Amino acid sequence: MADDHTMVGRVMAIVDALAAAAEPLGLAALTRATNLPKPTVRRIANDLVRQQVLESSSDGYRLGPRLSYYGSRAVRDDPLFLAAPPYLRDLSLRAHGEISWCGAFRGGELVVAQPVFGHEYRELALQHKWPSATMLGPSVALTAGGRLQTAFDPELSERLAHSGCRPLTRHSVTAPRELGALFEAARATGLAYEREQVLTGWSCVAAVIRDANEVPVGVLGLIGRSSSSAQRSTQRALLAAADSLSRELRSSTRAQLAPGLPVIDRPRY
């Protein structure tokens, strides 16, 4: 990451590096991750610790409680995340307790709200760090949610369809031509499925959520150990839930823009 020599840029470089790390980073590792001078990293990181943006321990630096508070506030006020819980509960029950989740497209990242899961999946849901573009780079397209986000980004999907990406497991589909075909299928169906491409023994399926202008704004997904996410009945249920959630978002948006006026759906051709 290039140093833009601004205070805000350097603060964000440190925060982004820690957000992408799977474990706390010591000063030396954080310096390498940010390409900033070590004295600068030490000074900014310690200032952020004092502000509770970061935490410091013998293991190194990690994200702090102030960021957790800001994140929870952002999720709490997001219309998509407010509307999603009933759909997540229904999907998890239908899939025998598999992890159901909702993600919103935000600034090139897929921001995931609190997932819903059965007891069998508690350990994974609590311990596994959610994959992100910051963490995985172009390989985030191997995830079901990341593939949908990439597919609806013309510039990014075209680039990966020519260059491919780094594999995450021996099952990862990384060849440019095959990735391009997966992006086309995701755009055509609004659905993406991956089996063991990100984590051995696990699969995920996701369906796109659209706003009032039919623009993709997020996804609903299911993660599990079994092959149930590959079943047509599961995928149909996921598509139906994503479509219902999209309609709910459109209705709430129209009601806010024109309270008291009738809502007239535009024709579908």
Short mmCIF file of C-alpha atoms in Angstrom, two decimals, residues 84-101 115-121 221-223 226 228 231 233-234 237-238 241:
data_model
loop_
_atom_site.label_atom_id
_atom_site.label_comp_id
_atom_site.label_asym_id
_atom_site.label_seq_id
_atom_site.Cartn_x
_atom_site.Cartn_y
_atom_site.Cartn_z
CA ALA A 84 -32.87 -9.37 6.99
CA PRO A 85 -33.26 -11.26 10.35
CA PRO A 86 -36.59 -13.03 9.62
CA TYR A 87 -35.23 -14.28 6.30
CA LEU A 88 -32.00 -15.45 7.95
CA ARG A 89 -33.88 -17.41 10.61
CA ASP A 90 -36.11 -19.08 8.02
CA LEU A 91 -33.17 -20.01 5.79
CA SER A 92 -31.11 -21.46 8.64
CA LEU A 93 -34.06 -23.58 9.82
CA ARG A 94 -34.73 -24.81 6.30
CA ALA A 95 -31.06 -25.76 5.94
CA HIS A 96 -30.97 -27.67 9.27
CA GLY A 97 -29.03 -25.03 11.17
CA GLU A 98 -26.49 -24.07 8.50
CA ILE A 99 -25.06 -20.55 8.72
CA SER A 100 -27.33 -18.00 7.04
CA TRP A 101 -25.94 -14.54 6.51
CA PRO A 115 -25.16 -14.49 10.95
CA VAL A 116 -27.77 -16.97 12.17
CA PHE A 117 -26.76 -20.60 12.81
CA GLY A 118 -27.53 -23.79 14.72
CA HIS A 119 -25.45 -25.22 17.57
CA GLU A 120 -23.48 -27.46 15.20
CA TYR A 121 -22.02 -24.42 13.45
CA GLY A 221 -26.15 -16.66 1.72
CA LEU A 222 -25.89 -20.10 3.33
CA ILE A 223 -22.69 -21.79 4.50
CA SER A 226 -23.18 -30.69 3.90
CA SER A 228 -27.51 -29.12 0.94
CA GLN A 231 -29.62 -28.82 -3.84
CA SER A 233 -34.66 -26.77 -3.44
CA THR A 234 -32.19 -24.87 -1.23
CA ALA A 237 -35.54 -21.01 -1.43
CA LEU A 238 -32.54 -18.69 -1.27
CA ALA A 241 -35.89 -15.07 0.02
#
